[in-house]
Short mmCIF file of C-alpha atoms in Angstrom, two decimals:
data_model
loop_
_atom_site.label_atom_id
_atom_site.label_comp_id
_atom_site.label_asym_id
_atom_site.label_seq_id
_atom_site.Cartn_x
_atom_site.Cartn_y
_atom_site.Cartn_z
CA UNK A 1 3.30 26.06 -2.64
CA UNK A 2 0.52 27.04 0.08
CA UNK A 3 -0.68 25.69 2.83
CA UNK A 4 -3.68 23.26 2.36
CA UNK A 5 -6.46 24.04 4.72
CA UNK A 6 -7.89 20.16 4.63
CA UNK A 7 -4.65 18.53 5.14
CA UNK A 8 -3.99 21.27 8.09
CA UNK A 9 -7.08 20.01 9.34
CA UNK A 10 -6.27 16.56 8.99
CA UNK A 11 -3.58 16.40 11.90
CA UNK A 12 -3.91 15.49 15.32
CA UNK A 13 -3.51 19.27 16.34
CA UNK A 14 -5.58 21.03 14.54
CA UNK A 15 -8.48 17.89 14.07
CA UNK A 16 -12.37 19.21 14.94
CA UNK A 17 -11.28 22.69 14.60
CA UNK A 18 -13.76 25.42 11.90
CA UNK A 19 -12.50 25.74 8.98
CA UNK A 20 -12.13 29.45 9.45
CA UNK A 21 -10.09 29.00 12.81
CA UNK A 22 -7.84 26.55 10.63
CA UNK A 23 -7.71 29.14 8.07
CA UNK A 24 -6.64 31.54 10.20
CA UNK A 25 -3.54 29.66 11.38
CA UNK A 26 -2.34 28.90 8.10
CA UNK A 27 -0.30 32.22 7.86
CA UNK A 28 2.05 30.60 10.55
CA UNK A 29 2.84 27.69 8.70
CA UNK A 30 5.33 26.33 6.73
CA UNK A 31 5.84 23.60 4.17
CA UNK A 32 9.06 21.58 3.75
CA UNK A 33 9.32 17.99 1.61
CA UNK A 34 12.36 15.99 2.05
CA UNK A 35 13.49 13.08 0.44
CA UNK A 36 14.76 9.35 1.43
CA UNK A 37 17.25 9.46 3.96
CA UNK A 38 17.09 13.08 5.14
CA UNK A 39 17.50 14.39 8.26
CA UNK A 40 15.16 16.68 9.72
CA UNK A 41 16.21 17.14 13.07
CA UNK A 42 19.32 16.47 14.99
CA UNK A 43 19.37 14.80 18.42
CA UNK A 44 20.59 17.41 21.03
CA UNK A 45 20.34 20.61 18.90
CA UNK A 46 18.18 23.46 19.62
CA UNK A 47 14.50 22.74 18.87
CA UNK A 48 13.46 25.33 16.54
CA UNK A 49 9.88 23.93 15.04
CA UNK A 50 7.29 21.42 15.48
CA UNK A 51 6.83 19.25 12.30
CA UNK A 52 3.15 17.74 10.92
CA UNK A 53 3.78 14.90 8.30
CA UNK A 54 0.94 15.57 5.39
CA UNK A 55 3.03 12.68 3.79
CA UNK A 56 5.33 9.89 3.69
CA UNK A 57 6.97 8.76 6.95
CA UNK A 58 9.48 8.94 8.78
CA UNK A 59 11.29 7.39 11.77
CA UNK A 60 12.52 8.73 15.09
CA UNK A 61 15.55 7.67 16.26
CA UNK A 62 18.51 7.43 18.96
CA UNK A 63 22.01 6.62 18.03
CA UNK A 64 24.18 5.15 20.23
CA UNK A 65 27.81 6.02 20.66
CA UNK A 66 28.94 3.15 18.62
CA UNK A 67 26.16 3.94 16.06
CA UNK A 68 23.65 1.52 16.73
CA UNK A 69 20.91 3.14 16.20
CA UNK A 70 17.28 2.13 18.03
CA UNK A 71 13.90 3.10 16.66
CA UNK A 72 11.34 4.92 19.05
CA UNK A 73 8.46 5.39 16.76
CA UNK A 74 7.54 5.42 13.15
CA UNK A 75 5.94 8.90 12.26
CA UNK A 76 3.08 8.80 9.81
CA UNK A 77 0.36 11.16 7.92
CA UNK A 78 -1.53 12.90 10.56
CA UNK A 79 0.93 12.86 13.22
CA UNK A 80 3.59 14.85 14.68
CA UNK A 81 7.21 15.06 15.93
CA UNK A 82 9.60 17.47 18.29
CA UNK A 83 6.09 18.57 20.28
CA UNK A 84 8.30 17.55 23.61
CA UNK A 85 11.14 20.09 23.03
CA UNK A 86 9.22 22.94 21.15
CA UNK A 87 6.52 22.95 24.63
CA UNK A 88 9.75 22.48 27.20
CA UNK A 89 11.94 24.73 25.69
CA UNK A 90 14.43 21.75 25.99
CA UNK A 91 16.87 20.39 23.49
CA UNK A 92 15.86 17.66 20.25
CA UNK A 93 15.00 14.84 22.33
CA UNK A 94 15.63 12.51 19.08
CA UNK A 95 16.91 12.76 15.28
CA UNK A 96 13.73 12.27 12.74
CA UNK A 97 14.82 10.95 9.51
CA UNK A 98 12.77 10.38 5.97
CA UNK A 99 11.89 7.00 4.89
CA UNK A 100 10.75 7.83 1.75
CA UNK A 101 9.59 11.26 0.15
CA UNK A 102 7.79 13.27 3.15
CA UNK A 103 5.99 16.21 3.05
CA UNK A 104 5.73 18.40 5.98
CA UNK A 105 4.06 21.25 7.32
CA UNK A 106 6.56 23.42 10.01
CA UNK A 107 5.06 25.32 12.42
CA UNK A 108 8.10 27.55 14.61
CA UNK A 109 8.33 27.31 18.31
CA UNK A 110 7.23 30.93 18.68
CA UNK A 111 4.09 30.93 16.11
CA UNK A 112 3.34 27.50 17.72
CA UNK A 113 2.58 29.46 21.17
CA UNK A 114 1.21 32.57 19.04
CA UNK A 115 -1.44 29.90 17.86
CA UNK A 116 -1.77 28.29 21.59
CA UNK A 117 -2.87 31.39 23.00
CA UNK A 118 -5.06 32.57 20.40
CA UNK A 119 -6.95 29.01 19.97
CA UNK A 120 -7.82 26.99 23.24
CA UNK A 121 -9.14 23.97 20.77
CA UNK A 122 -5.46 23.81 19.69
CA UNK A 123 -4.25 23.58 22.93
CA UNK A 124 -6.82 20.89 24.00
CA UNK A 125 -5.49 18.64 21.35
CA UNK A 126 -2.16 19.66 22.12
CA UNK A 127 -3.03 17.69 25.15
CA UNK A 128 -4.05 14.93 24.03
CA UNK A 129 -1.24 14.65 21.69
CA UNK A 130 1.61 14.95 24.67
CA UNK A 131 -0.80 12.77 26.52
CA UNK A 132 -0.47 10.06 24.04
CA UNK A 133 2.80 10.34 23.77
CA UNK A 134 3.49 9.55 27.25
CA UNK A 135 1.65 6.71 26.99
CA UNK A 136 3.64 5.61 24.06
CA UNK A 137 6.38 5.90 26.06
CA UNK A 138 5.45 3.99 28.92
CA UNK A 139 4.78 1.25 27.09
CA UNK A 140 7.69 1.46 25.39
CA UNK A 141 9.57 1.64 28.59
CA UNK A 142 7.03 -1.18 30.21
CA UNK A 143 8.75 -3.61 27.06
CA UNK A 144 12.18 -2.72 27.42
CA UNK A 145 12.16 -3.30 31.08
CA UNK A 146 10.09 -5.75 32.48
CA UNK A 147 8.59 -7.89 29.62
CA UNK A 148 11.54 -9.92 28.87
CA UNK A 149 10.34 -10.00 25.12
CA UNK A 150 13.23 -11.95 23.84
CA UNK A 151 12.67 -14.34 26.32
CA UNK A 152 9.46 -14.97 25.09
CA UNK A 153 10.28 -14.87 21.43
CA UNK A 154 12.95 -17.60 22.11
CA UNK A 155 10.29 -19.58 23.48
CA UNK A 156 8.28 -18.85 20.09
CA UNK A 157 10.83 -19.85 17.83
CA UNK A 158 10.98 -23.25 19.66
CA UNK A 159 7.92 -23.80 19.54
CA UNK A 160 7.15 -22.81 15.87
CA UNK A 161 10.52 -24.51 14.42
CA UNK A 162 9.44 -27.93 16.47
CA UNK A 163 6.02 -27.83 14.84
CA UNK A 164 6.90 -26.41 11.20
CA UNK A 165 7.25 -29.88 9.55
CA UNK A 166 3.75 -30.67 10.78
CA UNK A 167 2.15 -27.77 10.50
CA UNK A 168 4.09 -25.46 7.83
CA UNK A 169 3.13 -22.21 9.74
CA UNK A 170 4.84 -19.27 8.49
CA UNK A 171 4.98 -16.14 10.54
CA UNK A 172 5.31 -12.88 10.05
CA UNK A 173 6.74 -10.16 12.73
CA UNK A 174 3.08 -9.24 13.39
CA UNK A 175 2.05 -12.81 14.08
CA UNK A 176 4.75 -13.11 16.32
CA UNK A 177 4.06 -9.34 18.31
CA UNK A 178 0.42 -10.81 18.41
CA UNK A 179 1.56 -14.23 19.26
CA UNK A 180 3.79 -12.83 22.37
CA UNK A 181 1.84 -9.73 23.23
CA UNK A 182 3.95 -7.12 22.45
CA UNK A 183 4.37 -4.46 19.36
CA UNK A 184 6.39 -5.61 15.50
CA UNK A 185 9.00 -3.15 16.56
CA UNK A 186 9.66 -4.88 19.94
CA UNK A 187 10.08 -8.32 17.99
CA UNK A 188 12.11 -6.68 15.44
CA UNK A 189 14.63 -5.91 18.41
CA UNK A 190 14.60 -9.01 19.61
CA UNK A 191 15.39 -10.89 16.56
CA UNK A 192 18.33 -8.30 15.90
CA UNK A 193 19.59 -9.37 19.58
CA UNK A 194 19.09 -12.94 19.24
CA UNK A 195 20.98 -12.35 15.78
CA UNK A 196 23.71 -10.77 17.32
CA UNK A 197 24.42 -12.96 19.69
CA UNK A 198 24.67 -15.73 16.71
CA UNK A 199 21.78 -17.64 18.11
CA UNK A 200 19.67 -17.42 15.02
CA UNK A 201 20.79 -16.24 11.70
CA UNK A 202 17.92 -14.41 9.59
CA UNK A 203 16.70 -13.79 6.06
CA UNK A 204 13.99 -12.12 4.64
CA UNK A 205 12.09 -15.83 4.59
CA UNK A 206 13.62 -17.93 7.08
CA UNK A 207 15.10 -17.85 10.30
CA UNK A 208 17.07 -20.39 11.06
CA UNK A 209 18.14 -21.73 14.96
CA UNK A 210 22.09 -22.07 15.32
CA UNK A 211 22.12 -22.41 18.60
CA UNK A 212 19.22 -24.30 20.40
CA UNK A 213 20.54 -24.58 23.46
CA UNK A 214 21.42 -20.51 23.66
CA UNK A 215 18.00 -19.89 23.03
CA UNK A 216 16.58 -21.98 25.11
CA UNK A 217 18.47 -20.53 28.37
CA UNK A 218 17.09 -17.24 26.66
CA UNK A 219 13.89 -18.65 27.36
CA UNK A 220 14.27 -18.70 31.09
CA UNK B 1 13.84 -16.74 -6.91
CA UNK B 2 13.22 -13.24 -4.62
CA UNK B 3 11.28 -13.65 -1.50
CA UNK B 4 8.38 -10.52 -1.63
CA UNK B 5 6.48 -9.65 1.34
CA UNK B 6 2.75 -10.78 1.75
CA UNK B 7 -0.32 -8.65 1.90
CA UNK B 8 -3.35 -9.57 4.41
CA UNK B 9 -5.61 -7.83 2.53
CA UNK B 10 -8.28 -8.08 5.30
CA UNK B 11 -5.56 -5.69 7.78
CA UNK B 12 -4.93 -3.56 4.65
CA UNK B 13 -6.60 0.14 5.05
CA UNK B 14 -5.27 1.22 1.27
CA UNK B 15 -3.42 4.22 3.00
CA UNK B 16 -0.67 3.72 0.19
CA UNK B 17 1.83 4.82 2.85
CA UNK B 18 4.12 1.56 1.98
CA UNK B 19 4.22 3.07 -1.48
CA UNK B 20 5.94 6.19 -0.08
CA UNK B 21 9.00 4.07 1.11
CA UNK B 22 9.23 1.44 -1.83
CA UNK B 23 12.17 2.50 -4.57
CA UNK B 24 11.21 -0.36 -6.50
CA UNK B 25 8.04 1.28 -7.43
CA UNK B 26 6.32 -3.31 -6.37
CA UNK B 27 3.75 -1.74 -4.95
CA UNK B 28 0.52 -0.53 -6.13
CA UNK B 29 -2.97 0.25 -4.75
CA UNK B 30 -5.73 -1.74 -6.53
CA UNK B 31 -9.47 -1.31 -5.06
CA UNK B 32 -8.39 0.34 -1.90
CA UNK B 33 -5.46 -2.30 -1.56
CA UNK B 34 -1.80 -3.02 -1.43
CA UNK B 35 -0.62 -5.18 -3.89
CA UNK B 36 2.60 -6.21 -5.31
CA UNK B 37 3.44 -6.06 -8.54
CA UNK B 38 7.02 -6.34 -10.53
CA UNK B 39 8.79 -9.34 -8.34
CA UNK B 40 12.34 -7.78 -9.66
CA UNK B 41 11.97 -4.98 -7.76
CA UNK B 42 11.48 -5.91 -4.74
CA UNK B 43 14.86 -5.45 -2.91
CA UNK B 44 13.72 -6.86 0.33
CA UNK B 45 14.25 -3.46 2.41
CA UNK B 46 10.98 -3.74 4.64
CA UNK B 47 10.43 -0.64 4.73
CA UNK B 48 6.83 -1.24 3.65
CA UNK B 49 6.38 -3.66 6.93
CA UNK B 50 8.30 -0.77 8.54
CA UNK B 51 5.81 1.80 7.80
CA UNK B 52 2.38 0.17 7.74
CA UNK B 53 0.13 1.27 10.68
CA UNK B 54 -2.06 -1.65 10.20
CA UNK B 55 0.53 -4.95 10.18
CA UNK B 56 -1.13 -5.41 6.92
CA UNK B 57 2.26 -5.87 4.98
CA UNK B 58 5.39 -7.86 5.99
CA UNK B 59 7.90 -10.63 4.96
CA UNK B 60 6.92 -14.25 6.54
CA UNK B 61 9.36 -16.15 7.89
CA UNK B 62 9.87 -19.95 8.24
CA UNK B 63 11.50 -21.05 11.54
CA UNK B 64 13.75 -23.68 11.32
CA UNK B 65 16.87 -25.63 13.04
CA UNK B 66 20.05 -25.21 11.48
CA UNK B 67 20.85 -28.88 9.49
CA UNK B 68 23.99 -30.12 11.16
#
């Protein structure tokens, strides 16, 4: 299979580039599909490539040491993943594993600086790409630390379950991100924790209050 | 009866990527849309609502107190 020089174009690194500067990269790249459930990288090992999804998506993750494992961002078309270790030389900062069917485009550490030299433009969206990322981050960070999200999805699922009979509002993790001011994954996290405590109990329709009086110390 | 997740069709961009992730082959596109199709497929995974960049696709939830 080769290398298609519009879907090349149509990720973040090589965006608003000539076709013929795209064109000439192609030589240096790779393609690789994977299927549901594979891993492409392994947290901790050497970083050997940077990947661009063309398809599919995929999820990067950290596992703890008793295997639960926490989601740091869904990777879709257009995007990328292992930029951080391929530019710092460092280690897999994360596993990345398939969702579905993915199709990829690999570019190795060494062509990836081969291409950085030879194309400024490249580099400039390299930028922005790490520069976005760190903003991701932060945020991320910014929600884990200081938000206190479950505290103020407690104080949503009181609110909502008091006025359901009236009202018959059903939510969806979206709503609720919106509803609170943070992002679906930082709900979904909260509902697993709330769940694990045995606070609520959840189904793919209904989640149901055990404890009322759990959650609402979680509120404060 | 199996619950299916719920399209807002206004959020929906028709990038197709919840397709990608759906082994029940519920989901189709129809003018530029999600939509979901064979209810027996559906085996509540959420990977779709996982996936979709836009919030356009997920399972709603009723909250409720546990009946004593």
């Amino acid at each position: 299979m080769s290398i298609n020089v519009d879907l090349l174009s149509s990720t973040q690194y090589f965006s608003g580039l000539d076709l013929a500067k795209v064109e000439s990269v192609r030589p240096f790249v790779l393609e690789r599909t994977a299927t549901k459930g594979e891993y492409i990288i392994d947290d901790g090992e050497t970083a050997e490539a940077l990947y661009l999804v063309i398809s599919g998506a995929l999820k990067e993750i950290k596992t703890s040491a008793e295997g639960k494992e926490l989601i740091l961002r869904i990777v879709r078309p257009g995007e990328s993943f292992n930029d951080i270790p391929v530019f710092d030389g460092g280690h897999n900062i994360a596993s990345v594993q398939a969702i579905g069917s993915v199709s990829l485009y690999e570019i190795s550490s060494t062509n990836m600086e081969i291409i950085l030299h030879e194309h400024p433009d490249v580099a400039l969206n390299a930028i922005k790409v790490i520069a976005q990322r760190a903003r991701f981050f932060t945020s991320l960070v910014e929600d884990l630390s200081f938000k206190h999200v479950i505290g103020r999805i407690a104080k949503l699922l009181l609110e909502y379950a008091d006025n359901r009979t009236e009202s018959g509002i059903k939510l969806t993790q979206q709503d609720m991100a919106a509803i609170v001011g943070t992002v679906r994954e930082m709900v979904s996290r909260s509902l697993k924790a709330l769940e694990e405590k045995g606070i609520i109990k959840m189904n793919h329709h209904r989640i149901v209050i055990i404890d009322a009086e759990a959650l609402r110390e979680a509120v404060e | 009866m199996v619950e299916l997740p719920e399209v807002k069709v206004e959020l929906c961009d028709g990038c197709g990527l919840c397709l990608t992730v759906c082994d029940g082959e519920a989901l189709v596109i129809i003018d530029c849309k999600a939509c979901i199709i064979q209810d027996g497929w559906c085996d509540q995974c959420a990977l779709c609502e996982l996936v979709c960049p836009t919030g356009a696709i997920g399972f709603v939830y009723e909250i409720v107190f546990e009946e004593s």
